[in-house]
mmCIF file of C-alpha atoms in Angstrom:
data_model
loop_
_atom_site.group_PDB
_atom_site.id
_atom_site.type_symbol
_atom_site.label_atom_id
_atom_site.label_comp_id
_atom_site.label_asym_id
_atom_site.label_seq_id
_atom_site.Cartn_x
_atom_site.Cartn_y
_atom_site.Cartn_z
ATOM 1 C CA UNK A 1 -1.570 31.306 -8.483
ATOM 2 C CA UNK A 2 -3.628 31.961 -5.341
ATOM 3 C CA UNK A 3 -3.563 28.867 -2.977
ATOM 4 C CA UNK A 4 -4.833 31.199 -0.082
ATOM 5 C CA UNK A 5 -8.066 31.403 -1.956
ATOM 6 C CA UNK A 6 -8.120 27.556 -1.929
ATOM 7 C CA UNK A 7 -7.715 27.247 1.804
ATOM 8 C CA UNK A 8 -10.162 30.274 2.447
ATOM 9 C CA UNK A 9 -12.957 28.644 0.227
ATOM 10 C CA UNK A 10 -12.493 25.123 2.119
ATOM 11 C CA UNK A 11 -12.365 26.782 5.503
ATOM 12 C CA UNK A 12 -15.806 28.447 4.854
ATOM 13 C CA UNK A 13 -17.162 25.504 3.470
ATOM 14 C CA UNK A 14 -16.419 23.546 6.621
ATOM 15 C CA UNK A 15 -17.906 26.007 8.751
ATOM 16 C CA UNK A 16 -21.021 26.145 6.606
ATOM 17 C CA UNK A 17 -21.240 22.489 5.453
ATOM 18 C CA UNK A 18 -24.753 22.680 3.919
ATOM 19 C CA UNK A 19 -26.281 22.556 0.517
ATOM 20 C CA UNK A 20 -27.821 25.975 0.837
ATOM 21 C CA UNK A 21 -24.214 27.602 1.367
ATOM 22 C CA UNK A 22 -22.511 25.491 -1.140
ATOM 23 C CA UNK A 23 -25.083 26.393 -3.948
ATOM 24 C CA UNK A 24 -25.031 30.093 -2.842
ATOM 25 C CA UNK A 25 -21.347 30.451 -3.154
ATOM 26 C CA UNK A 26 -20.712 28.527 -6.635
ATOM 27 C CA UNK A 27 -18.606 31.403 -7.778
ATOM 28 C CA UNK A 28 -16.240 31.187 -4.902
ATOM 29 C CA UNK A 29 -16.064 27.380 -5.519
ATOM 30 C CA UNK A 30 -15.199 27.760 -9.383
ATOM 31 C CA UNK A 31 -12.515 30.419 -8.428
ATOM 32 C CA UNK A 32 -11.064 28.030 -5.716
ATOM 33 C CA UNK A 33 -11.274 25.101 -8.178
ATOM 34 C CA UNK A 34 -9.501 26.917 -11.057
ATOM 35 C CA UNK A 35 -6.636 27.798 -8.618
ATOM 36 C CA UNK A 36 -6.469 23.997 -7.751
ATOM 37 C CA UNK A 37 -6.224 22.869 -11.208
ATOM 38 C CA UNK A 38 -3.702 25.454 -12.086
ATOM 39 C CA UNK A 39 -1.667 23.945 -9.111
ATOM 40 C CA UNK A 40 -2.179 20.424 -10.479
ATOM 41 C CA UNK A 41 -1.172 21.351 -13.911
ATOM 42 C CA UNK A 42 2.186 22.890 -12.761
ATOM 43 C CA UNK A 43 2.773 19.483 -10.676
ATOM 44 C CA UNK A 44 2.101 17.412 -13.763
ATOM 45 C CA UNK A 45 4.648 19.466 -15.644
ATOM 46 C CA UNK A 46 7.181 19.224 -12.802
ATOM 47 C CA UNK A 47 6.665 15.458 -12.016
ATOM 48 C CA UNK A 48 6.906 14.705 -15.728
ATOM 49 C CA UNK A 49 10.513 15.621 -15.679
ATOM 50 C CA UNK A 50 11.268 12.387 -14.089
ATOM 51 C CA UNK A 51 7.996 10.441 -14.842
ATOM 52 C CA UNK A 52 6.505 11.066 -18.342
ATOM 53 C CA UNK A 53 3.726 8.611 -18.062
ATOM 54 C CA UNK A 54 1.618 11.266 -16.331
ATOM 55 C CA UNK A 55 2.025 14.212 -18.784
ATOM 56 C CA UNK A 56 -0.855 13.462 -20.945
ATOM 57 C CA UNK A 57 -3.176 14.050 -18.025
ATOM 58 C CA UNK A 58 -5.728 17.130 -17.896
ATOM 59 C CA UNK A 59 -6.180 18.334 -14.271
ATOM 60 C CA UNK A 60 -9.764 18.410 -14.579
ATOM 61 C CA UNK A 61 -9.781 14.659 -15.059
ATOM 62 C CA UNK A 62 -7.818 14.055 -11.908
ATOM 63 C CA UNK A 63 -9.870 15.782 -9.292
ATOM 64 C CA UNK A 64 -12.654 14.288 -6.950
ATOM 65 C CA UNK A 65 -16.024 15.656 -5.977
ATOM 66 C CA UNK A 66 -16.759 17.639 -2.747
ATOM 67 C CA UNK A 67 -19.882 15.661 -2.091
ATOM 68 C CA UNK A 68 -19.748 12.831 0.586
ATOM 69 C CA UNK A 69 -21.823 9.539 0.359
ATOM 70 C CA UNK A 70 -23.599 9.793 3.679
ATOM 71 C CA UNK A 71 -25.494 6.724 3.357
ATOM 72 C CA UNK A 72 -23.698 4.590 5.838
ATOM 73 C CA UNK A 73 -22.027 7.354 7.874
ATOM 74 C CA UNK A 74 -22.869 8.854 11.107
ATOM 75 C CA UNK A 75 -21.334 12.152 9.779
ATOM 76 C CA UNK A 76 -24.246 13.387 7.589
ATOM 77 C CA UNK A 77 -22.241 16.562 6.331
ATOM 78 C CA UNK A 78 -22.843 16.561 2.590
ATOM 79 C CA UNK A 79 -19.561 17.816 1.466
ATOM 80 C CA UNK A 80 -15.854 16.926 2.379
ATOM 81 C CA UNK A 81 -14.024 20.337 2.450
ATOM 82 C CA UNK A 82 -11.088 18.988 0.701
ATOM 83 C CA UNK A 83 -9.428 19.440 -2.803
ATOM 84 C CA UNK A 84 -8.013 16.113 -3.878
ATOM 85 C CA UNK A 85 -6.389 14.793 -6.996
ATOM 86 C CA UNK A 86 -4.711 11.591 -8.129
ATOM 87 C CA UNK A 87 -1.940 12.101 -10.954
ATOM 88 C CA UNK A 88 -1.462 8.425 -12.281
ATOM 89 C CA UNK A 89 -0.613 6.920 -15.749
ATOM 90 C CA UNK A 90 -4.481 5.920 -16.157
ATOM 91 C CA UNK A 91 -5.760 9.342 -14.506
ATOM 92 C CA UNK A 92 -7.475 9.245 -11.134
ATOM 93 C CA UNK A 93 -7.910 5.517 -10.918
ATOM 94 C CA UNK A 94 -6.329 3.848 -8.123
ATOM 95 C CA UNK A 95 -4.147 1.492 -10.211
ATOM 96 C CA UNK A 96 -1.622 2.026 -11.598
ATOM 97 C CA UNK A 97 -0.543 4.024 -8.508
ATOM 98 C CA UNK A 98 0.580 7.668 -8.696
ATOM 99 C CA UNK A 99 0.837 10.816 -6.931
ATOM 100 C CA UNK A 100 -1.983 11.773 -4.560
ATOM 101 C CA UNK A 101 -2.608 15.554 -3.438
ATOM 102 C CA UNK A 102 -5.133 16.602 -0.699
ATOM 103 C CA UNK A 103 -5.517 20.136 0.634
ATOM 104 C CA UNK A 104 -7.477 20.284 3.683
ATOM 105 C CA UNK A 105 -7.180 23.390 6.013
ATOM 106 C CA UNK A 106 -5.904 23.220 9.423
ATOM 107 C CA UNK A 107 -2.741 21.192 8.557
ATOM 108 C CA UNK A 108 -4.615 18.234 7.305
ATOM 109 C CA UNK A 109 -3.209 18.489 3.816
ATOM 110 C CA UNK A 110 -0.589 15.896 2.452
ATOM 111 C CA UNK A 111 1.371 14.534 -0.546
ATOM 112 C CA UNK A 112 0.580 10.732 -1.073
ATOM 113 C CA UNK A 113 1.874 7.750 -3.142
ATOM 114 C CA UNK A 114 1.245 4.099 -3.500
ATOM 115 C CA UNK A 115 -2.152 1.944 -3.339
ATOM 116 C CA UNK A 116 -4.650 3.587 -0.748
ATOM 117 C CA UNK A 117 -7.335 1.216 -1.708
ATOM 118 C CA UNK A 118 -7.665 -2.045 0.236
ATOM 119 C CA UNK A 119 -11.171 -3.400 -1.309
ATOM 120 C CA UNK A 120 -9.405 -4.967 -4.508
ATOM 121 C CA UNK A 121 -8.352 -8.475 -3.741
ATOM 122 C CA UNK A 122 -6.384 -9.159 -6.812
ATOM 123 C CA UNK A 123 -4.250 -5.905 -6.498
ATOM 124 C CA UNK A 124 -3.521 -6.804 -2.847
ATOM 125 C CA UNK A 125 -2.569 -10.466 -3.938
ATOM 126 C CA UNK A 126 -0.431 -9.269 -6.768
ATOM 127 C CA UNK A 127 1.676 -6.840 -4.457
ATOM 128 C CA UNK A 128 1.916 -9.547 -1.849
ATOM 129 C CA UNK A 129 3.225 -12.065 -4.286
ATOM 130 C CA UNK A 130 5.634 -9.390 -5.643
ATOM 131 C CA UNK A 131 7.141 -8.760 -2.306
ATOM 132 C CA UNK A 132 7.331 -12.472 -1.338
ATOM 133 C CA UNK A 133 9.340 -13.034 -4.475
ATOM 134 C CA UNK A 134 11.473 -10.074 -4.552
ATOM 135 C CA UNK A 135 12.193 -9.126 -0.716
ATOM 136 C CA UNK A 136 15.574 -7.664 -1.591
ATOM 137 C CA UNK A 137 14.237 -5.419 -4.092
ATOM 138 C CA UNK A 138 11.612 -4.387 -1.613
ATOM 139 C CA UNK A 139 14.133 -3.731 1.133
ATOM 140 C CA UNK A 140 16.236 -1.612 -1.232
ATOM 141 C CA UNK A 141 13.414 0.699 -2.110
ATOM 142 C CA UNK A 142 12.166 1.209 1.416
ATOM 143 C CA UNK A 143 15.513 1.717 3.161
ATOM 144 C CA UNK A 144 16.838 4.089 0.756
ATOM 145 C CA UNK A 145 18.016 7.376 2.406
ATOM 146 C CA UNK A 146 15.600 9.398 0.586
ATOM 147 C CA UNK A 147 12.764 7.144 1.547
ATOM 148 C CA UNK A 148 13.540 6.710 5.228
ATOM 149 C CA UNK A 149 14.061 10.476 5.672
ATOM 150 C CA UNK A 150 10.533 11.251 4.327
ATOM 151 C CA UNK A 151 8.195 8.365 4.542
ATOM 152 C CA UNK A 152 6.778 5.375 6.459
ATOM 153 C CA UNK A 153 5.070 2.653 4.743
ATOM 154 C CA UNK A 154 1.154 2.855 6.016
ATOM 155 C CA UNK A 155 -1.823 0.793 5.139
ATOM 156 C CA UNK A 156 -4.749 -1.407 6.535
ATOM 157 C CA UNK A 157 -3.124 -4.600 7.675
ATOM 158 C CA UNK A 158 -4.163 -8.140 8.957
ATOM 159 C CA UNK A 159 -3.193 -9.307 12.247
ATOM 160 C CA UNK A 160 -1.178 -12.322 10.967
ATOM 161 C CA UNK A 161 0.596 -13.328 7.863
ATOM 162 C CA UNK A 162 -2.218 -14.598 5.588
ATOM 163 C CA UNK A 163 -2.320 -18.316 4.626
ATOM 164 C CA UNK A 164 -0.030 -19.163 1.764
ATOM 165 C CA UNK A 165 2.839 -17.004 2.700
ATOM 166 C CA UNK A 166 5.815 -17.839 4.925
ATOM 167 C CA UNK A 167 5.358 -16.440 8.338
ATOM 168 C CA UNK A 168 9.179 -16.230 8.750
ATOM 169 C CA UNK A 169 9.435 -14.374 5.510
ATOM 170 C CA UNK A 170 12.022 -11.500 5.700
ATOM 171 C CA UNK A 171 9.154 -9.139 4.778
ATOM 172 C CA UNK A 172 6.421 -10.790 6.746
ATOM 173 C CA UNK A 173 5.406 -7.567 8.323
ATOM 174 C CA UNK A 174 4.539 -6.205 4.854
ATOM 175 C CA UNK A 175 2.868 -9.420 3.583
ATOM 176 C CA UNK A 176 0.466 -8.549 6.310
ATOM 177 C CA UNK A 177 -0.775 -5.407 4.462
ATOM 178 C CA UNK A 178 -3.964 -5.064 2.217
ATOM 179 C CA UNK A 179 -2.729 -1.602 1.133
ATOM 180 C CA UNK A 180 0.702 0.137 0.765
ATOM 181 C CA UNK A 181 0.799 3.853 0.847
ATOM 182 C CA UNK A 182 2.778 6.909 1.896
ATOM 183 C CA UNK A 183 1.665 10.270 3.473
ATOM 184 C CA UNK A 184 3.845 13.349 3.656
ATOM 185 C CA UNK A 185 2.200 16.268 5.587
ATOM 186 C CA UNK A 186 1.994 19.586 4.250
ATOM 187 C CA UNK A 187 1.414 22.790 6.349
ATOM 188 C CA UNK A 188 -1.074 25.751 5.541
ATOM 189 C CA UNK A 189 1.721 27.910 5.805
ATOM 190 C CA UNK A 190 3.632 26.130 3.339
ATOM 191 C CA UNK A 191 0.718 25.990 0.818
ATOM 192 C CA UNK A 192 0.396 29.596 1.299
ATOM 193 C CA UNK A 193 3.808 29.854 -0.764
ATOM 194 C CA UNK A 194 2.851 28.299 -3.849
ATOM 195 C CA UNK A 195 6.548 28.209 -5.431
ATOM 196 C CA UNK A 196 7.919 26.749 -2.220
ATOM 197 C CA UNK A 197 5.341 24.180 -2.289
ATOM 198 C CA UNK A 198 5.705 23.175 -5.842
ATOM 199 C CA UNK A 199 9.264 22.659 -5.455
ATOM 200 C CA UNK A 200 8.892 20.542 -2.319
ATOM 201 C CA UNK A 201 6.130 18.642 -3.894
ATOM 202 C CA UNK A 202 8.034 17.826 -6.808
ATOM 203 C CA UNK A 203 10.863 16.733 -4.929
ATOM 204 C CA UNK A 204 8.624 14.520 -2.428
ATOM 205 C CA UNK A 205 6.962 12.935 -5.412
ATOM 206 C CA UNK A 206 10.345 12.209 -7.180
ATOM 207 C CA UNK A 207 11.535 10.368 -3.908
ATOM 208 C CA UNK A 208 8.298 8.372 -4.091
ATOM 209 C CA UNK A 209 8.894 7.038 -7.496
ATOM 210 C CA UNK A 210 10.859 3.939 -6.760
ATOM 211 C CA UNK A 211 8.017 2.958 -4.411
ATOM 212 C CA UNK A 212 5.399 3.382 -6.978
ATOM 213 C CA UNK A 213 7.597 1.599 -9.707
ATOM 214 C CA UNK A 214 7.690 -1.302 -7.333
ATOM 215 C CA UNK A 215 4.012 -1.475 -6.797
ATOM 216 C CA UNK A 216 3.201 -0.821 -10.496
ATOM 217 C CA UNK A 217 5.543 -3.652 -11.515
ATOM 218 C CA UNK A 218 3.475 -5.961 -9.238
ATOM 219 C CA UNK A 219 0.246 -4.443 -10.563
ATOM 220 C CA UNK A 220 1.161 -5.136 -14.047
ATOM 221 C CA UNK A 221 -1.909 -6.752 -15.882
ATOM 222 C CA UNK A 222 -4.348 -5.917 -13.006
ATOM 223 C CA UNK A 223 -7.881 -4.824 -14.296
ATOM 224 C CA UNK A 224 -10.293 -2.676 -12.503
ATOM 225 C CA UNK A 225 -13.295 -4.705 -11.789
ATOM 226 C CA UNK A 226 -16.334 -3.742 -13.995
ATOM 227 C CA UNK A 227 -19.317 -1.938 -12.313
ATOM 228 C CA UNK A 228 -22.454 -4.052 -12.186
#
């Protein structure tokens, strides 16, 4: 498994972020993408030891395109020089939540978990309600030794506790959130050692499982909005 090939391709793409270069180096893309999919397949198998809900996935169904939507962005670069995947029970859909991997050169790679999307109002409400009803369970998850050693809960947040929720609630800080996610940074050096990376990633993702489980319990019954 040649993870250096992935980093080298993405570095070159970032330095030559234009359609002519991209289309002129399709073979390099195919080779790097094949290595990324092999990495995802191995992660599926290793995560699947403790979470069998993701074992049915095919790596090619979990990855995201390199192309960017530049319509409303000041950055008109056509490509995002990063390989990304979401390994979850429903594939790469954001709900149910699962295990997120982004490889981006320059020390910008990370392992993630939880709900990154904050545009689904129903999902946000369902998680807020679950935290409000089960504050002790939430506290147990986010104060576990394996959790505090590796993670801090991140997410977009309101300035105040939203209407309808107790402002003095013991978890009021987290009731302000619109998304709840974790990020664990990964260095380029670690990525260049595939076996070391896979061992660490499997352990980190395992440590995320109680957090993901709490969110997915809250999100039980959520349906993705249909596209118009």
